[in-house]
Short mmCIF file of C-alpha atoms in Angstrom, two decimals:
data_model
loop_
_atom_site.label_atom_id
_atom_site.label_comp_id
_atom_site.label_asym_id
_atom_site.label_seq_id
_atom_site.Cartn_x
_atom_site.Cartn_y
_atom_site.Cartn_z
CA MET A 1 -23.00 19.62 82.71
CA PHE A 2 -20.57 20.73 85.34
CA VAL A 3 -17.20 22.46 84.83
CA ILE A 4 -14.63 21.71 87.49
CA VAL A 5 -12.24 24.54 88.23
CA SER A 6 -9.26 23.76 90.44
CA ARG A 7 -8.10 26.41 92.86
CA ILE A 8 -4.65 27.82 92.05
CA PRO A 9 -2.85 29.93 94.67
CA MET A 10 -2.49 33.63 93.76
CA LYS A 11 1.33 33.49 94.07
CA THR A 12 1.43 30.70 91.48
CA LEU A 13 -0.69 32.70 89.02
CA PHE A 14 1.54 35.78 89.45
CA PHE A 15 4.70 33.73 88.82
CA PHE A 16 3.19 32.18 85.68
CA ALA A 17 2.11 35.56 84.28
CA ALA A 18 5.52 37.13 84.96
CA THR A 19 7.24 34.22 83.24
CA VAL A 20 5.10 34.65 80.09
CA VAL A 21 5.93 38.38 79.93
CA LEU A 22 9.68 38.02 80.52
CA LEU A 23 10.32 34.91 78.40
CA PRO A 24 10.45 36.67 74.97
CA ALA A 25 12.86 39.25 76.33
CA CYS A 26 15.28 36.51 77.34
CA HIS A 27 15.67 35.57 73.66
CA GLN A 28 16.54 39.08 72.49
CA SER A 29 20.32 39.27 72.67
CA VAL A 30 21.96 42.68 72.78
CA ILE A 31 24.32 43.28 69.86
CA PRO A 32 27.63 44.74 71.04
CA GLU A 33 28.32 48.22 69.69
CA LYS A 34 31.49 47.14 67.89
CA ASP A 35 29.67 44.34 65.99
CA ARG A 36 26.75 46.43 64.75
CA PRO A 37 26.67 46.92 60.96
CA VAL A 38 27.25 50.38 59.60
CA GLN A 39 25.26 51.66 56.63
CA ILE A 40 27.39 52.75 53.68
CA ASP A 41 25.11 54.10 50.95
CA THR A 42 23.06 51.07 49.84
CA MET A 43 25.37 48.46 51.30
CA GLN A 44 25.79 47.18 54.84
CA LEU A 45 29.30 46.29 55.98
CA ILE A 46 30.64 45.25 59.34
CA ALA A 47 32.33 48.23 60.94
CA PRO A 48 36.14 47.98 60.49
CA PRO A 49 38.06 47.16 63.66
CA ALA A 50 39.58 50.03 65.59
CA THR A 51 43.16 48.74 65.47
CA SER A 52 44.79 49.22 62.06
CA VAL A 53 47.62 47.20 60.59
CA LYS A 54 49.51 50.39 59.75
CA VAL A 55 48.81 54.05 60.30
CA ALA A 56 50.71 56.68 58.33
CA SER A 57 50.80 60.45 58.57
CA ASN A 58 49.22 60.72 55.12
CA GLU A 59 46.10 59.05 56.52
CA VAL A 60 46.33 55.80 54.62
CA TYR A 61 44.93 52.97 56.73
CA VAL A 62 44.79 49.25 55.97
CA VAL A 63 42.62 47.19 58.30
CA SER A 64 41.84 43.47 58.08
CA ARG A 65 38.94 41.68 59.70
CA ASP A 66 38.15 38.04 59.00
CA SER A 67 38.45 37.64 55.20
CA THR A 68 37.87 41.32 54.37
CA THR A 69 40.49 44.06 54.05
CA TYR A 70 39.50 47.72 54.27
CA ILE A 71 41.63 50.47 52.73
CA ARG A 72 41.00 54.05 53.79
CA PHE A 73 42.48 57.13 52.15
CA GLY A 74 41.13 60.53 53.11
CA ASP A 75 37.37 60.15 53.48
CA CYS A 76 37.12 57.16 51.10
CA TYR A 77 36.80 53.51 52.05
CA PHE A 78 37.50 50.57 49.77
CA SER A 79 36.99 46.94 50.74
CA LEU A 80 37.81 43.61 49.10
CA ASP A 81 37.94 39.99 50.27
CA TRP A 82 40.86 37.55 50.41
CA ILE A 83 43.70 40.08 50.18
CA LYS A 84 46.29 40.97 52.80
CA PRO A 85 48.71 43.93 52.81
CA ASP A 86 52.26 43.17 51.67
CA ASP A 87 54.17 44.74 54.56
CA LYS A 88 57.53 44.16 52.86
CA ARG A 89 56.65 46.37 49.89
CA ASN A 90 54.20 48.93 51.27
CA ASP A 91 55.49 52.30 52.39
CA PHE A 92 52.50 54.46 53.25
CA GLU A 93 54.71 57.41 54.13
CA LEU A 94 56.78 57.63 50.94
CA HIS A 95 54.43 55.94 48.44
CA PRO A 96 50.85 56.39 49.66
CA ASP A 97 49.35 56.09 46.16
CA THR A 98 50.69 52.61 45.35
CA LEU A 99 49.51 49.82 47.65
CA PHE A 100 50.65 46.18 47.44
CA PHE A 101 48.56 43.19 48.50
CA LEU A 102 48.87 39.40 48.55
CA LEU A 103 45.93 37.33 47.36
CA ASP A 104 45.09 34.31 49.49
CA HIS A 105 45.94 30.95 47.90
CA LEU A 106 43.15 29.43 45.78
CA HIS A 107 41.19 32.69 45.78
CA THR A 108 40.62 35.36 43.13
CA ILE A 109 39.30 38.89 42.93
CA GLU A 110 37.37 38.03 39.76
CA GLY A 111 33.64 38.32 40.29
CA GLN A 112 34.10 39.85 43.72
CA MET A 113 31.98 42.79 44.83
CA LEU A 114 34.00 45.92 45.55
CA ALA A 115 32.48 48.35 48.02
CA VAL A 116 33.56 51.98 47.75
CA THR A 117 32.22 54.80 49.88
CA THR A 118 33.29 58.25 48.78
CA GLY A 119 32.35 60.58 51.65
CA GLU A 120 33.18 64.13 50.57
CA THR A 121 34.68 62.94 47.30
CA GLU A 122 33.00 62.98 43.93
CA LYS A 123 32.11 59.62 42.44
CA VAL A 124 35.18 57.39 42.19
CA ARG A 125 36.05 55.70 38.91
CA VAL A 126 37.38 52.14 39.18
CA SER A 127 39.46 50.37 36.51
CA GLN A 128 40.99 46.90 36.38
CA CYS A 129 43.66 45.08 34.41
CA TYR A 130 45.80 41.97 34.82
CA GLU A 131 49.26 40.61 34.11
CA THR A 132 50.33 37.12 33.07
CA SER A 133 53.61 35.32 33.70
CA ALA A 134 55.26 32.07 32.75
CA VAL A 135 54.95 29.64 35.65
CA ILE A 136 57.27 26.67 36.24
CA GLU A 137 55.29 24.23 38.35
CA GLN A 138 54.18 26.66 41.12
CA GLU A 139 56.83 29.36 40.65
CA PRO A 140 56.02 32.39 38.45
CA LEU A 141 58.93 33.97 36.58
CA LEU A 142 58.35 37.51 37.82
CA ASN A 143 61.55 38.90 36.29
CA TRP A 144 60.96 37.65 32.76
CA LYS A 145 58.39 38.55 30.11
CA HIS A 146 54.80 39.51 30.99
CA TYR A 147 51.60 40.35 29.21
CA ARG A 148 49.71 43.38 30.62
CA SER A 149 46.09 43.76 29.58
CA PRO A 150 44.59 47.17 28.79
CA TRP A 151 42.70 49.01 31.53
CA GLU A 152 38.96 48.38 31.59
CA SER A 153 36.47 50.52 33.50
CA LEU A 154 34.18 48.75 35.94
CA ASN A 155 30.55 49.83 35.74
CA ALA A 156 28.90 50.69 39.05
CA GLU A 157 26.13 48.24 39.89
CA ALA A 158 24.85 50.82 42.41
CA SER A 159 26.20 54.00 43.98
CA ASN A 160 29.03 52.12 45.66
CA PHE A 161 28.99 48.64 44.09
CA PHE A 162 31.55 47.45 41.55
CA VAL A 163 32.04 43.88 40.35
CA CYS A 164 35.57 42.81 39.45
CA LYS A 165 35.89 41.62 35.88
CA LYS A 166 36.21 37.92 35.08
CA TYR A 167 38.63 36.72 32.42
CA SER A 168 38.26 33.94 29.88
CA ALA A 169 40.66 31.03 29.40
CA ALA A 170 42.05 32.73 26.28
CA GLU A 171 42.70 35.97 28.17
CA ARG A 172 44.49 34.10 30.95
CA THR A 173 47.04 32.61 28.54
CA ARG A 174 47.99 35.75 26.58
CA PHE A 175 51.75 36.27 26.50
CA PRO A 176 54.34 38.17 24.46
CA PRO A 177 56.17 36.28 21.69
CA ALA A 178 58.86 34.03 23.19
CA THR A 179 60.76 30.90 22.22
CA ILE A 180 61.84 27.92 24.27
CA ALA A 181 65.43 29.08 23.77
CA ASN A 182 64.58 32.46 25.36
CA LEU A 183 63.05 30.69 28.35
CA GLN A 184 65.95 28.26 28.77
CA GLN A 185 68.52 31.06 28.64
CA HIS A 186 66.64 33.12 31.26
CA VAL A 187 66.18 30.22 33.66
CA LYS A 188 69.80 29.15 33.26
CA GLN A 189 71.01 32.65 34.20
CA HIS A 190 68.45 33.60 36.86
CA GLY A 191 66.64 30.44 37.96
CA SER A 192 67.45 27.44 40.08
CA PRO A 193 69.30 24.36 38.78
CA ALA A 194 66.15 22.31 39.40
CA HIS A 195 64.04 24.59 37.22
CA TYR A 196 66.65 24.66 34.49
CA ALA A 197 66.73 20.86 34.45
CA LEU A 198 62.97 20.91 33.79
CA VAL A 199 62.99 23.45 30.96
CA ALA A 200 66.18 22.15 29.34
CA GLN A 201 64.24 19.07 28.18
CA LEU A 202 61.42 21.04 26.52
CA ASP A 203 61.05 21.52 22.76
CA ASN A 204 58.14 23.96 22.83
CA PHE A 205 56.90 26.89 24.91
CA PRO A 206 54.64 26.78 26.75
CA ALA A 207 54.53 23.09 27.59
CA PRO A 208 54.24 21.23 30.93
CA PRO A 209 55.58 21.84 33.50
CA VAL A 210 55.55 25.45 32.19
CA HIS A 211 52.24 27.26 31.72
CA ILE A 212 50.93 30.82 31.41
CA ALA A 213 48.72 32.23 34.16
CA ILE A 214 47.56 35.50 35.71
CA SER A 215 50.14 36.52 38.29
CA ARG A 216 48.93 40.04 39.18
CA TYR A 217 45.75 42.07 39.26
CA TYR A 218 45.73 45.87 39.17
CA ILE A 219 42.90 48.07 40.42
CA ARG A 220 42.98 51.82 39.91
CA LEU A 221 40.75 54.34 41.70
CA ASP A 222 40.39 57.92 40.47
CA GLY A 223 38.27 60.73 41.91
CA LEU A 224 38.18 64.39 42.86
CA SER A 225 37.22 66.08 46.14
CA LYS A 226 34.00 68.10 46.11
CA HIS A 227 35.44 71.13 47.86
CA LEU A 228 39.18 70.85 47.21
CA SER A 229 41.44 70.37 44.22
CA ASN A 230 42.94 67.20 45.72
CA LYS A 231 42.71 64.21 43.42
CA ILE A 232 42.20 60.60 44.47
CA ASN A 233 44.61 58.45 42.48
CA LYS A 234 45.31 55.04 44.02
CA LEU A 235 46.84 51.95 42.46
CA LEU A 236 46.33 48.55 44.10
CA ILE A 237 48.71 45.80 42.98
CA ILE A 238 47.53 42.33 44.00
CA GLU A 239 49.95 39.41 43.73
CA VAL A 240 48.48 35.96 43.02
CA ALA A 241 49.62 33.08 45.25
CA PHE A 242 50.43 29.88 43.34
CA LYS A 243 51.03 27.83 46.47
CA GLY A 244 49.77 27.89 50.03
#
């Protein structure tokens, strides 16, 4: 039996060998420095962008990237999805401990994973509560009665993981005692004629087009610096959007 071997020029063999060596390298893309993940304890997050929405002398920073907002105070970072800073109400210079945010329409913080990195601060404690309002169609009555739930501590799933509490249907509809006459009087004095025309026909409260719903979430962060007596005491107030 004969084996036939064709003659291949040496230049062709060299080109083929070089191609085999270099081909895998062509598929290894270089990750830009700004897009590389940064390790925060046991959780990987995309590094916050360099440009902040607002920078204040008290070192409170709010930075948004894609659907995630990062809040920095001192050496602590806090991040949550689907919220945006309320620039009309925030004043980082005069009120750095109370921060206002707007929740994106059709989104919730319930069940979300909170990421907190503490740096030189002792372990941060995180608490959550909510507030309900009467809602006429898609307009909450923010200047009328509200129900505020008690604060509940969130248990850390890991060193920097917290899961926002979810609420039941019964919890979402809790409201202080009120009558339809109370509602009609308030809307007549402070609401629009169109809303008053809707509630003036009602015999009971709540009844369509009026319902009770969560209109605000509150998140509180408390901690103490390892080497200083400075306390971390931040309150995040998150307004729910009822329309896009």
